[in-house]
Short mmCIF file of C-alpha atoms in Angstrom, two decimals:
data_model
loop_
_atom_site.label_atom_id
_atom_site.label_comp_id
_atom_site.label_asym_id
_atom_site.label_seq_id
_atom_site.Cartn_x
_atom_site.Cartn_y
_atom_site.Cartn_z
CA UNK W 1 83.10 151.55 78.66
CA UNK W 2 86.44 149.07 78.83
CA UNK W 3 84.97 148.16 82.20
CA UNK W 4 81.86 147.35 82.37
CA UNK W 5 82.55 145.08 79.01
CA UNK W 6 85.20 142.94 80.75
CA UNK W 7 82.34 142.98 83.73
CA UNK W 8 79.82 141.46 81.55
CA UNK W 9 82.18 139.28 79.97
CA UNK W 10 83.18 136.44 82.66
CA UNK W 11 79.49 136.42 83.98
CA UNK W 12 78.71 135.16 80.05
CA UNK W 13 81.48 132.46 80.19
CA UNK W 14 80.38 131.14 83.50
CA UNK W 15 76.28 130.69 82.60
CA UNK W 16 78.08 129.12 79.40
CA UNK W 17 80.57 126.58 81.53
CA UNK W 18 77.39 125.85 83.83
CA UNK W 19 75.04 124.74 81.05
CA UNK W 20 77.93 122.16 79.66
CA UNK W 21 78.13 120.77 83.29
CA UNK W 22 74.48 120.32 84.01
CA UNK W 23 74.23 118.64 80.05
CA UNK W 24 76.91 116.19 81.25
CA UNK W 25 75.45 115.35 84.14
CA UNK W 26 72.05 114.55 82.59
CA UNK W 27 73.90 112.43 79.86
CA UNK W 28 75.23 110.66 82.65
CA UNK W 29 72.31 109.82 84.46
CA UNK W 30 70.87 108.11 81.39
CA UNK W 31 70.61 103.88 82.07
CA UNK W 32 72.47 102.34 79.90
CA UNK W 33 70.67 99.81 77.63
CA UNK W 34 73.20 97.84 76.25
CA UNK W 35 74.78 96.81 79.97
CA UNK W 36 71.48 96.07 81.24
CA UNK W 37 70.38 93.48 77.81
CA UNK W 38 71.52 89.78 78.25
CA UNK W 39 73.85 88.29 75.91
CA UNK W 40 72.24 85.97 73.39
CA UNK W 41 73.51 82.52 73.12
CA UNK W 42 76.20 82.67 70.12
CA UNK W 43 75.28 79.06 68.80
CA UNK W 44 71.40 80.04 68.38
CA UNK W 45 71.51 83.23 67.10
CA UNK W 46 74.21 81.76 64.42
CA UNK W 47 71.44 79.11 62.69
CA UNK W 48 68.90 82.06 63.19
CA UNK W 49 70.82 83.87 60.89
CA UNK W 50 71.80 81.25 58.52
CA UNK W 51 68.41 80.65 58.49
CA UNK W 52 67.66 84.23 56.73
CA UNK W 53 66.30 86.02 60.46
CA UNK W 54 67.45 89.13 61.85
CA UNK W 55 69.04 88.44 65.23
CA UNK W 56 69.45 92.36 65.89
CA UNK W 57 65.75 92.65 67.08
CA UNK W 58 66.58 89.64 69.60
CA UNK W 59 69.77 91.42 70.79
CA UNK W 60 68.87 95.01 70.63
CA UNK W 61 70.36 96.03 68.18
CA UNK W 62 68.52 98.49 65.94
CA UNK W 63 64.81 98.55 66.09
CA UNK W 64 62.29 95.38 65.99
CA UNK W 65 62.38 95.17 61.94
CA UNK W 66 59.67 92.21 60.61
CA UNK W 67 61.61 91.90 57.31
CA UNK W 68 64.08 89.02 57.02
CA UNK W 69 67.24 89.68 57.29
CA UNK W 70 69.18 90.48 53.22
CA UNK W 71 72.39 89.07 52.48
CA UNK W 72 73.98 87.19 49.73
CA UNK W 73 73.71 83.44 49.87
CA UNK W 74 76.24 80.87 49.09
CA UNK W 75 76.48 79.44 44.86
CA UNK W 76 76.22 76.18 46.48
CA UNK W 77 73.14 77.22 48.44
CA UNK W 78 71.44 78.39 45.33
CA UNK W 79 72.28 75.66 43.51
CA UNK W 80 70.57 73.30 45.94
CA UNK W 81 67.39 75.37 46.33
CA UNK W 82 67.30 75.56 42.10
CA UNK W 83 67.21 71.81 42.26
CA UNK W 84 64.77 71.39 44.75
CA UNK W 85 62.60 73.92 42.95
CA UNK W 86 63.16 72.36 39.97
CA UNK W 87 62.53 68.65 41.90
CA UNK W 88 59.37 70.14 43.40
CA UNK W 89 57.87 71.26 39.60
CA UNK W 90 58.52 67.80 38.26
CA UNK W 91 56.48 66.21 40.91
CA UNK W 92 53.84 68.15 41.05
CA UNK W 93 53.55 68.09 36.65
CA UNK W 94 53.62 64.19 37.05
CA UNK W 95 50.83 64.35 39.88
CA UNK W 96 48.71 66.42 37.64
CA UNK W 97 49.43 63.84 34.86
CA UNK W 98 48.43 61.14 36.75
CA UNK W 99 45.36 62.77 37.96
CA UNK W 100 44.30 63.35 34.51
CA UNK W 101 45.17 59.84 33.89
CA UNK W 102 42.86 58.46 36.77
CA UNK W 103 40.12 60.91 35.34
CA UNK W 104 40.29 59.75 31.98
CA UNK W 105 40.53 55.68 33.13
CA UNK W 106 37.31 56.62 35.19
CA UNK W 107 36.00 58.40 31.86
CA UNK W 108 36.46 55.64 29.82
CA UNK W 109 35.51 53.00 32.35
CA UNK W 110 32.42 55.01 32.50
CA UNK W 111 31.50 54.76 29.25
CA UNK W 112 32.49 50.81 28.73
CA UNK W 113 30.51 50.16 31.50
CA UNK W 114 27.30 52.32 30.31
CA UNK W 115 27.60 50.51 27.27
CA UNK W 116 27.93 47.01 28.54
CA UNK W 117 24.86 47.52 30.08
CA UNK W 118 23.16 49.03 26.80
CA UNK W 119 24.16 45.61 25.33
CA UNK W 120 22.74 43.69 27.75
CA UNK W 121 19.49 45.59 27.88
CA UNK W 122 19.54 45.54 24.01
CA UNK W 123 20.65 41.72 24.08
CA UNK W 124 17.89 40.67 26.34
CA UNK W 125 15.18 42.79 24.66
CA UNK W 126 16.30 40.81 21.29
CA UNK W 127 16.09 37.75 23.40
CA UNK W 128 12.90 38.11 24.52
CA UNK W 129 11.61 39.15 20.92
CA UNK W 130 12.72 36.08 19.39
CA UNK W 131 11.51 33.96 22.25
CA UNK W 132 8.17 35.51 21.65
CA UNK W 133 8.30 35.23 17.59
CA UNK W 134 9.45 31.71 18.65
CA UNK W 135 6.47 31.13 20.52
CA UNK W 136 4.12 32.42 18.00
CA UNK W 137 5.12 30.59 15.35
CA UNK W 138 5.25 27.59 17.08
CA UNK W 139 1.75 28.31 18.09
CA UNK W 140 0.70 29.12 14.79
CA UNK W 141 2.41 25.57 13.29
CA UNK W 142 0.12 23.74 15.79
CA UNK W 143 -3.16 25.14 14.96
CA UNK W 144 -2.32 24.58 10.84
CA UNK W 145 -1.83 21.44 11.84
CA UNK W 146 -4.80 21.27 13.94
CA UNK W 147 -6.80 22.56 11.40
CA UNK W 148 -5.59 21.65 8.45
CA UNK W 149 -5.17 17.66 8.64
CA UNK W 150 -3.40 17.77 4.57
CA UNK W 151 0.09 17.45 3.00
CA UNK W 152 1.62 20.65 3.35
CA UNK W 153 2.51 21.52 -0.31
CA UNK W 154 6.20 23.22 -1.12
CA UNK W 155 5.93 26.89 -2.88
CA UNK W 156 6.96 26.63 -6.18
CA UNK W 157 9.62 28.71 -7.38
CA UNK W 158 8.07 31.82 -10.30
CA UNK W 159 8.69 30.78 -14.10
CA UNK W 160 11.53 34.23 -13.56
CA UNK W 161 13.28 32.83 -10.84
CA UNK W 162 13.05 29.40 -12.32
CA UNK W 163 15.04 31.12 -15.46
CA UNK W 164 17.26 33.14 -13.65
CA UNK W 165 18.46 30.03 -12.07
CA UNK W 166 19.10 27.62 -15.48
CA UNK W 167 20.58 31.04 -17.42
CA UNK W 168 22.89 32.45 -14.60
CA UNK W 169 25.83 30.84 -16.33
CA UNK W 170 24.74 33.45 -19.57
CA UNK W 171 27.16 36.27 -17.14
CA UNK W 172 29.64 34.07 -16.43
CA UNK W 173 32.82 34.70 -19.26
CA UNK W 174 33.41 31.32 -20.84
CA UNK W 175 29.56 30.47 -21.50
CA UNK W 176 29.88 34.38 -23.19
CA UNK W 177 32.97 33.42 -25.45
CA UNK W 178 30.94 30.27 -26.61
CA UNK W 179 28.80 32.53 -28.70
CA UNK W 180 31.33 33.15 -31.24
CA UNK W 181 32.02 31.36 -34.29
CA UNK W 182 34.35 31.34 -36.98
CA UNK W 183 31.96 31.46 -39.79
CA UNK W 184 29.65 33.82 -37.73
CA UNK W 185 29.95 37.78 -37.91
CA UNK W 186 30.21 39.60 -34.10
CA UNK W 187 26.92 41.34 -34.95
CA UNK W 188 25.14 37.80 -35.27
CA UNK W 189 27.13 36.62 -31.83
CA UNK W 190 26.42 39.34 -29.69
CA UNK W 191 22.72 39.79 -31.03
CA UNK W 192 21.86 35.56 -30.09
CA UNK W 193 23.71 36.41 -26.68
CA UNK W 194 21.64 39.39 -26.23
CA UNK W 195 18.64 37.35 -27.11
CA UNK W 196 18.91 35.02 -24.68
CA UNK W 197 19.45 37.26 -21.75
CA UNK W 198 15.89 38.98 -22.65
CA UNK W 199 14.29 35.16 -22.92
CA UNK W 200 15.82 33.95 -19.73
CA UNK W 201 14.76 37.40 -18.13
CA UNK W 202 18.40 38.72 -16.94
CA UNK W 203 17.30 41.69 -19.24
CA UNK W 204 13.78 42.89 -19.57
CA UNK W 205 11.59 43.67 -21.89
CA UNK W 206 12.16 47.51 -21.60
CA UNK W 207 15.64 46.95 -21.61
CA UNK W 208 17.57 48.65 -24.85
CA UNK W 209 21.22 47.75 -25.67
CA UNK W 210 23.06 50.05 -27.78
CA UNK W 211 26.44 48.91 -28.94
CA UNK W 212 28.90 49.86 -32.44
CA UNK W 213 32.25 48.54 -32.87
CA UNK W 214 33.94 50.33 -35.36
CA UNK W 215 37.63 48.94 -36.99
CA UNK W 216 39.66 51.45 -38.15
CA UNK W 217 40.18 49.52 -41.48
CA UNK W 218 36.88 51.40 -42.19
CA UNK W 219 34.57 48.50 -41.09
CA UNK W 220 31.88 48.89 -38.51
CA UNK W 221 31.87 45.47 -36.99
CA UNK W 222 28.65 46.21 -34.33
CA UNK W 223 25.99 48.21 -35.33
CA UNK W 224 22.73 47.57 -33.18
CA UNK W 225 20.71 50.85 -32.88
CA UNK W 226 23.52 52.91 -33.36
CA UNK W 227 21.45 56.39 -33.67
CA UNK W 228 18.95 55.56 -31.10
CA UNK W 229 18.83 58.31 -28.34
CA UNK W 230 19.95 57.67 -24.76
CA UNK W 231 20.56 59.23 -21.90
CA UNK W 232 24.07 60.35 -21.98
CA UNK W 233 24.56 60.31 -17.92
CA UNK W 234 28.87 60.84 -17.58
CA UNK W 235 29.05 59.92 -21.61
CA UNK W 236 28.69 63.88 -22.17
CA UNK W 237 32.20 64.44 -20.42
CA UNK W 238 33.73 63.72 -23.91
CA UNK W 239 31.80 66.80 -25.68
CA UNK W 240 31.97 68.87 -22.62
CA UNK W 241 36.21 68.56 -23.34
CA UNK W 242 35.95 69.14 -26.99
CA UNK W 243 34.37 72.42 -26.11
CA UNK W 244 36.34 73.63 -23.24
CA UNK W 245 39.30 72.89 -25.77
CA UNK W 246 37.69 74.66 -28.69
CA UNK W 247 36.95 77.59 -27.09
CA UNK W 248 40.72 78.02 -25.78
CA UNK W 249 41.87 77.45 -29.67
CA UNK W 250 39.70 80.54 -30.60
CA UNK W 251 41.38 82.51 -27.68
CA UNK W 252 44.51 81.43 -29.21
CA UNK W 253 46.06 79.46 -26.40
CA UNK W 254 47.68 76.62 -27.81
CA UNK W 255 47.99 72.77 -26.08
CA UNK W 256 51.54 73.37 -24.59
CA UNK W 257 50.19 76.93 -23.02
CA UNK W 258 46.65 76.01 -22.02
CA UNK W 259 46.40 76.36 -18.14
CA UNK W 260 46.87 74.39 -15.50
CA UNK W 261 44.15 75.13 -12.98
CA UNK W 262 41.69 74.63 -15.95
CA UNK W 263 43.72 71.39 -17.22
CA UNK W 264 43.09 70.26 -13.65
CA UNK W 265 39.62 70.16 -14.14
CA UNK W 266 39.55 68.41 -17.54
CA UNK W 267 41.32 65.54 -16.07
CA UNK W 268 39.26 65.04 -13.14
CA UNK W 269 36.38 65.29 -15.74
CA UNK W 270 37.45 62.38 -17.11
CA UNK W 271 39.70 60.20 -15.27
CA UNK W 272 37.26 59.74 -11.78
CA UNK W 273 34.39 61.59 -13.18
CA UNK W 274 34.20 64.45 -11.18
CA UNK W 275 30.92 66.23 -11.82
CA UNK W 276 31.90 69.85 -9.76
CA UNK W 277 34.64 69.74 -12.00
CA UNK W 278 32.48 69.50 -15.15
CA UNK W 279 29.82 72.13 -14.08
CA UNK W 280 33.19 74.10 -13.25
CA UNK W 281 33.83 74.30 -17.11
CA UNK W 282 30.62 74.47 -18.11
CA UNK W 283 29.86 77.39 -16.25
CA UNK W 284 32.54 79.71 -15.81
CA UNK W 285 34.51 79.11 -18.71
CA UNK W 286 32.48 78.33 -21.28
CA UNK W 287 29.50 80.42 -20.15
CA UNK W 288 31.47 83.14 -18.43
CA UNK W 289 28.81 82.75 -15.21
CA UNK W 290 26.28 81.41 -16.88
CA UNK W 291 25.60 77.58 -17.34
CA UNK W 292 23.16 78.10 -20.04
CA UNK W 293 25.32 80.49 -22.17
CA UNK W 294 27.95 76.98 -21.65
CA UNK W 295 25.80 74.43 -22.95
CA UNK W 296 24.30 76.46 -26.08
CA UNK W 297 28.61 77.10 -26.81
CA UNK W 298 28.91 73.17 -26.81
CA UNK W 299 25.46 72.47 -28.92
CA UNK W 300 26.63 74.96 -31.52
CA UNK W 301 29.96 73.69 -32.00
CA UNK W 302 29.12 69.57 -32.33
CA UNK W 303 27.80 70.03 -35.64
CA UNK W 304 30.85 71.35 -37.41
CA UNK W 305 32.72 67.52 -35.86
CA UNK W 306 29.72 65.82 -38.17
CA UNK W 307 27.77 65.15 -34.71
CA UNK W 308 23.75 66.11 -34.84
CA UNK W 309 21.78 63.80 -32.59
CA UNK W 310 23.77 64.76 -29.19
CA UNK W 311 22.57 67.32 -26.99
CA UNK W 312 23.09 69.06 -23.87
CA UNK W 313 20.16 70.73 -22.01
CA UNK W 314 21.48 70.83 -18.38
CA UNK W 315 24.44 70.69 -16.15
CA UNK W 316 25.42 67.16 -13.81
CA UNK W 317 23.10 68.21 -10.34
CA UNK W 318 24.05 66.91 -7.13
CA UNK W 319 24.14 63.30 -6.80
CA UNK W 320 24.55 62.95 -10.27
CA UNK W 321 21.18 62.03 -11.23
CA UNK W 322 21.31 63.72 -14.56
CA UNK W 323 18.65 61.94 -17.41
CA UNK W 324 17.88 65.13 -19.44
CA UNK W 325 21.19 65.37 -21.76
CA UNK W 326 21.15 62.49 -24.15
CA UNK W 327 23.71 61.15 -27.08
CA UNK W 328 23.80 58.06 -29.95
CA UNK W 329 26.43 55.60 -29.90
CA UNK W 330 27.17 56.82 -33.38
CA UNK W 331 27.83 60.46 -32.20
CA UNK W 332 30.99 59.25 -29.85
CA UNK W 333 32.20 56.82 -32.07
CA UNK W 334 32.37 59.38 -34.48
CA UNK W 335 33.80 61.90 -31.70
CA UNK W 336 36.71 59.17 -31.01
CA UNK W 337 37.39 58.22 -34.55
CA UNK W 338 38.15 62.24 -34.74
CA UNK W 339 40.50 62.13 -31.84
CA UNK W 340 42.34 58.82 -33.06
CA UNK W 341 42.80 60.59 -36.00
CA UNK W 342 44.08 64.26 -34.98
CA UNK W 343 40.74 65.89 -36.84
CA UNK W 344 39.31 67.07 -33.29
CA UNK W 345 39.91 70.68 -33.31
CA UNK W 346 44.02 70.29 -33.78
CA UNK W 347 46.89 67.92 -33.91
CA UNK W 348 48.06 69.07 -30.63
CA UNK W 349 44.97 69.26 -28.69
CA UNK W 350 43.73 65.71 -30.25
CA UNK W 351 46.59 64.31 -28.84
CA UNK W 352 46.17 66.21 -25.58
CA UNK W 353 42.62 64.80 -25.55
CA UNK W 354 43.87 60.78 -26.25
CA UNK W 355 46.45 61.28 -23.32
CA UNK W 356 43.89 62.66 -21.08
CA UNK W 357 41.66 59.53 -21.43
CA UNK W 358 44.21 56.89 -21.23
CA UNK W 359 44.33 57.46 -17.98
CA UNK W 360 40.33 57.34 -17.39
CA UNK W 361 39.41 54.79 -14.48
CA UNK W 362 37.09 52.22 -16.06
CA UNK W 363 36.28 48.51 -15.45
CA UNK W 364 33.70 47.92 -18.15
CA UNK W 365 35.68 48.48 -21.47
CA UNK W 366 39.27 47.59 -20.81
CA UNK W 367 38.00 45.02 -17.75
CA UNK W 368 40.58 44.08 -15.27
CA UNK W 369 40.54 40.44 -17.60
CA UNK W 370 41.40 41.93 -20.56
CA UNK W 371 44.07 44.18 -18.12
CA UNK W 372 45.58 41.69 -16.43
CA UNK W 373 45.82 38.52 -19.10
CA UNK W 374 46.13 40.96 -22.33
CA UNK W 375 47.45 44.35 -21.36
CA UNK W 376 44.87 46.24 -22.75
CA UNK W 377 45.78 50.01 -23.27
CA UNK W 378 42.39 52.05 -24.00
CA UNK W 379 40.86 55.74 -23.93
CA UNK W 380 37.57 55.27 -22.43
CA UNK W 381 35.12 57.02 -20.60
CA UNK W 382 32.24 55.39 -18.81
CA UNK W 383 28.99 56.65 -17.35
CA UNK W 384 25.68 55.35 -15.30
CA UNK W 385 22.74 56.70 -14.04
CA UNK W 386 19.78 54.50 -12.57
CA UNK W 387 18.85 54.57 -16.48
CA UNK W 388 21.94 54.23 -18.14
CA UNK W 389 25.06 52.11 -17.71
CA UNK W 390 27.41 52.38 -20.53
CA UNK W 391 31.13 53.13 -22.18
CA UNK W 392 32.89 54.50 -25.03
CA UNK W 393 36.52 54.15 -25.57
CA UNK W 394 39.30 53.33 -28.60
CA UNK W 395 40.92 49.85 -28.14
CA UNK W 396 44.57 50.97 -28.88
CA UNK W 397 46.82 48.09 -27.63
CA UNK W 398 46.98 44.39 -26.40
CA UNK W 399 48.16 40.75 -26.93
CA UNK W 400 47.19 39.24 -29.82
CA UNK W 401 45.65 42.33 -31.78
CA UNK W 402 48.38 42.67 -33.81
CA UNK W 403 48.35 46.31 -34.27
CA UNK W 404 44.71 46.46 -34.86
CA UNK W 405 42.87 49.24 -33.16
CA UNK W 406 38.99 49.73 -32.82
CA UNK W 407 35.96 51.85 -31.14
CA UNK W 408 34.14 50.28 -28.82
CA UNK W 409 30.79 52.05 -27.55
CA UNK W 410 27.99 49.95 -25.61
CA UNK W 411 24.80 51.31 -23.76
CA UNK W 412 22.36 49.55 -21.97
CA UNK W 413 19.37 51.96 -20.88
CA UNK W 414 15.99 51.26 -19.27
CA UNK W 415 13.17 54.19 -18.55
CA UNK W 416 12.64 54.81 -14.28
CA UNK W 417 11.38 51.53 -13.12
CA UNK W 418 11.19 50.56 -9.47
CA UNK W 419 13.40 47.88 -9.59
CA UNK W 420 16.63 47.31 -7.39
CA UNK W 421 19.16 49.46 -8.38
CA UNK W 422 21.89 47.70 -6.77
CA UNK W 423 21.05 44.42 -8.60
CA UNK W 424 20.60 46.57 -12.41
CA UNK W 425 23.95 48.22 -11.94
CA UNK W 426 25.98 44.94 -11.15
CA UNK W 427 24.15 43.09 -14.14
CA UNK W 428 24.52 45.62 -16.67
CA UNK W 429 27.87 46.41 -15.97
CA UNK W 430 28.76 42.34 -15.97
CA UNK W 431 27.26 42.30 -19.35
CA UNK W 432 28.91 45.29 -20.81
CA UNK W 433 31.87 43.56 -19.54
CA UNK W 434 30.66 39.71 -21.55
CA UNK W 435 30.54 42.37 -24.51
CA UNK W 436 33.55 43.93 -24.53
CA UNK W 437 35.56 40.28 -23.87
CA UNK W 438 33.69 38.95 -26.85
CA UNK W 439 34.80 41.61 -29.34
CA UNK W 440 38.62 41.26 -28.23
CA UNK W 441 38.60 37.71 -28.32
CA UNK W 442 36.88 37.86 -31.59
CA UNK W 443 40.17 39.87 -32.84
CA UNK W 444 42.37 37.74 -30.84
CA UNK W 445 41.22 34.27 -32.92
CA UNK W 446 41.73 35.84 -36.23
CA UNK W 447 38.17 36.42 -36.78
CA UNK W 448 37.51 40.27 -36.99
CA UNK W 449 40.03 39.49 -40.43
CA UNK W 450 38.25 37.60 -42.43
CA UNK W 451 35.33 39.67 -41.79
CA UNK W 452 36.62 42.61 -42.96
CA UNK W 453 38.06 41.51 -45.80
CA UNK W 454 34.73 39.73 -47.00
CA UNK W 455 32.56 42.90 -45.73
CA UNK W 456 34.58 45.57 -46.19
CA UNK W 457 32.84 46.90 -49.88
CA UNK W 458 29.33 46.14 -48.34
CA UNK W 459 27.28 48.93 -47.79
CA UNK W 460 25.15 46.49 -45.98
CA UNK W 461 27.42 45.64 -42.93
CA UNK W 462 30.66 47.39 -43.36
CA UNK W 463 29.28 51.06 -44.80
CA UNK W 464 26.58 51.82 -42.37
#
C-alpha cells in the first residue's frame, strides 16, 4: 500500500505544477491596456477637472462614468458662486419689477387715453347740442320778431318773489335784534317778528311755530302754543333717556355702576343723534326684544314726571323719517326744568343726564354766535324731519347773563307739502337761530329783569 501511494503522489503534484504554468502563460499573453492608451495632455485634463469633469473616462481609468466628477471646492470658490447667485436673483427681481412697471404705465396710459377720447366724444356731442339749441333759438327770436312786430314786454316778478326780495333782511341777525324793546315783553317781540315772516311769505300759511322760554325765577317769558302737538322727530331722544335710566334705577344699578356698553348708546343718542343707537334701547333693553313692549315702558312712566301730552307710538325707521311720535313744548320744558333741578328720577342720574347733553352737537340753540362772542354753555337736543325743525335745551352759562339760567324750546312744523326741502330746512333753522339770539340778547340788555319783576305774580304772563 506505501507504494502505490507515493506512486500516485508525484503524478498529482505535476498535473498541479502544469496547471500554474499554463495560467501564467495565459496571464501573460493578455495586451496590456494601460501601455497601449496615450497619455493625456497634463495642462487640459487639469482645467477639465477644475472645471468639475471626470478626466478618468478620458484616460482610462475606471469605467466611462456620466456623473461629474465630486470633490470639495475651495471657501473662496463658494463664496464667489454665493455672490453671483445672489447677483443673478437681484437682477432678475428688478427685471420682473420693471416689467410690472412697464405693464402698469401701459395700464394706466390705457385708461388716460380711453378717457381722453370719452371727453372728446362727450365734449363734441355737448358742442354740437348747444350749437343746435343755439340755432334754434336764434331761429325762434327771428320769427317772434317776424311775427310779432310789438315791444317785447319784461316778465314781471310774482307778488311772493317780489316779498321775498324787500323782507330777506327779516333772517339776517341785526334786522332780528331790532324787534326788541325795552318797554316791550319778548312774547310781544318775537310774536311781531313772527308776523312779519308769514306777511312777507318766508313762512307760510300752514306754517306753526311753537316756542316757551321759561326763567328759572319761576317766570315763563315765551309762551306761544305751548301744548300744541307736534311731531317730536329726534325731540323724543330726551324721554327715550329718562326711561332707559328709570328702568336701571328699578334694577337697582346706580349712576356710578350703570354700564358702559349701554352708556355708549345714551350718548350717541344724544350728542350726534344716532337713531340705531336709540332703537338699540328701545328695543332690547327696555322691551327685552320687543320694541313695542319699549315704548308702552316709556308712555307709562312720563306721567308720574307731570308729562301727559307726549307720546311714543313707533321706533326712528331708516332714514329717519319718523312723523308718528309727537310731544308739546310744554312737556320738555317741563322734562328739563326736572333735570336742572335733580327731580328726574335721582340726584345722581339727573346730573348724569345734564352732563350727557352738554355735550349734544347743536347749531340752533347755543348758535356758533352766541358760542363764539358769548360762550354759551347749554344742554340741548335738537331734531328735524321734513315736518319738523326744532330744539330744546337749558341756557346754563354766558357773558352778560349774570348767573341767570333759562329753558329754551322752539318748534317750527308744517304738514307734508311738496315744497323744497333743502330751502325749508335752511330757513327754519336760520329762524330758530333769529329766536334764540333774541331771547339772549333780551337777558343780556337787562330786559328779561324788569319783566320778571313786574310779571312775576301774574297768572296772566308769568303763571301759565
Amino acid at each position: 500500500m506505501r507504494q502505490q501511494r507515493s506512486a500516485v503522489a508525484p503524478f498529482l503534484h505535476r498535473l498541479f505544477l502544469s496547471l500554474v504554468a499554463f495560467l501564467l502563460l495565459c496571464l501573460l499573453a493578455l495586451p496590456n491596456r494601460r501601455a497601449e492608451a496615450k497619455p493625456a495632455k497634463s495642462q487640459q485634463y487639469t482645467r477639465l477637472a477644475h472645471a468639475g469633469f471626470d478626466t478618468r473616462k478620458l484616460t482610462g481609468e475606471g469605467g466611462y462614468s456620466e456623473e461629474p466628477r465630486r470633490y470639495k471646492k475651495s471657501r473662496r470658490y463658494r463664496r464667489r458662486s454665493r455672490a453671483r447667485r445672489r447677483r443673478s436673483r437681484r437682477r432678475r427681481a428688478r427685471y420682473r419689477r420693471r416689467r410690472r412697471r412697464r405693464r402698469r404705465y401701459r395700464r394706466r396710459s390705457r385708461r388716460r387715453r380711453r378717457s381722453r377720447r370719452r371727453r372728446r366724444r362727450y365734449r363734441r356731442r355737448r358742442r354740437s347740442r348747444r350749437r343746435s339749441r343755439r340755432y334754434r333759438r336764434a331761429r325762434h327770436r327771428r320769427r317772434r320778431r317776424r311775427y310779432r312786430r310789438r315791444k317785447r314786454v319784461r316778465r314781471q316778478p310774482s307778488i311772493r318773489a317780489r316779498r321775498w326780495q324787500q323782507c330777506r333782511h327779516l333772517l339776517q341777525r341785526r334786522y332780528a335784534l331790532r324787534y326788541l324793546n325795552k318797554y316791550r315783553r319778548l312774547e310781544s317781540s318775537v310774536k311781531r317778528y313772527l308776523k312779519d315772516l308769514h306777511k312777507c311769505g318766508v313762512l307760510r300759511s300752514y306754517d306753526k311755530t311753537r316756542m316757551l322760554v321759561y326763567d328759572y325765577r319761576g317766570c315763563k317769558m315765551v309762551a306761544i302754543r305751548q301744548s300744541s302737538r307736534t311731531s317730536a322727530a329726534s325731540l323724543i331722544k330726551p324721554f327715550v333717556m329718562l326711561g332707559v335710566y328709570h328702568r336701571a334705577r328699578r334694577r337697582g344699578v346706580g349712576a356710578h355702576h350703570f354700564p358702559r356698553r349701554l352708556q355708549r348708546h345714551v350718548n350717541r343718542m344724544m350728542r350726534v343723534s344716532n337713531n340705531y343707537s336709540t332703537n338699540y334701547l328701545i328695543r332690547s333693553y327696555l322691551g327685552h326684544g320687543n320694541s313695542n313692549k319699549g315704548l308702552r315702558y316709556i308712555n307709562k312712566i312720563l306721567p308720574h314726571f307731570s308729562i301727559f301730552r307726549t307720546k311714543l307710538v313707533e321706533t326712528i325707521p331708516r332714514g329717519g323719517r319718523t312723523y308718528r311720535n309727537y310731544t308739546t313744548a310744554r312737556d320738555l320744558s317741563v322734562l328739563l326744568h326736572r333735570i336742572y333741578h335733580n327731580r328726574a328720577i335721582s340726584r345722581s342720574f339727573s346730573r348724569k343726564m345734564l352732563n350727557v347733553m352738554l355735550l349734544s352737537r347743536d347749531n340752533r340753540g347755543k348758535t356758533p354766535y352766541l358760542r363764539h362772542h358769548y360762550d354759551v354753555r347749554a344742554a340741548t337736543k335738537t331734531g328735524y324731519t321734513r315736518r319738523t325743525n326744532g330744539v330744546a335745551g337749558i341756557i346754563l352759562r354766558g357773558e352778560g347773563l349774570r348767573r341767570r339760567v333759562y329753558n329754551f324750546v322752539a318748534i317750527i312744523s308744517r304738514p307734508m307739502v311738496r315744497d323744497n326741502e333743502w330751502t325749508w330746512r335752511k330757513v327754519s333753522t336760520k329762524i330758530i337761530q333769529r329766536l334764540s339770539e333774541m331771547t339772549y340778547h333780551h337777558y343780556l340788555r337787562g330786559y328779561a329783569d324788569s319783566e320778571v319783576r313786574r310779571f312775576r305774580a301774574s297768572r296772566r304772563f308769568c303763571q301759565r
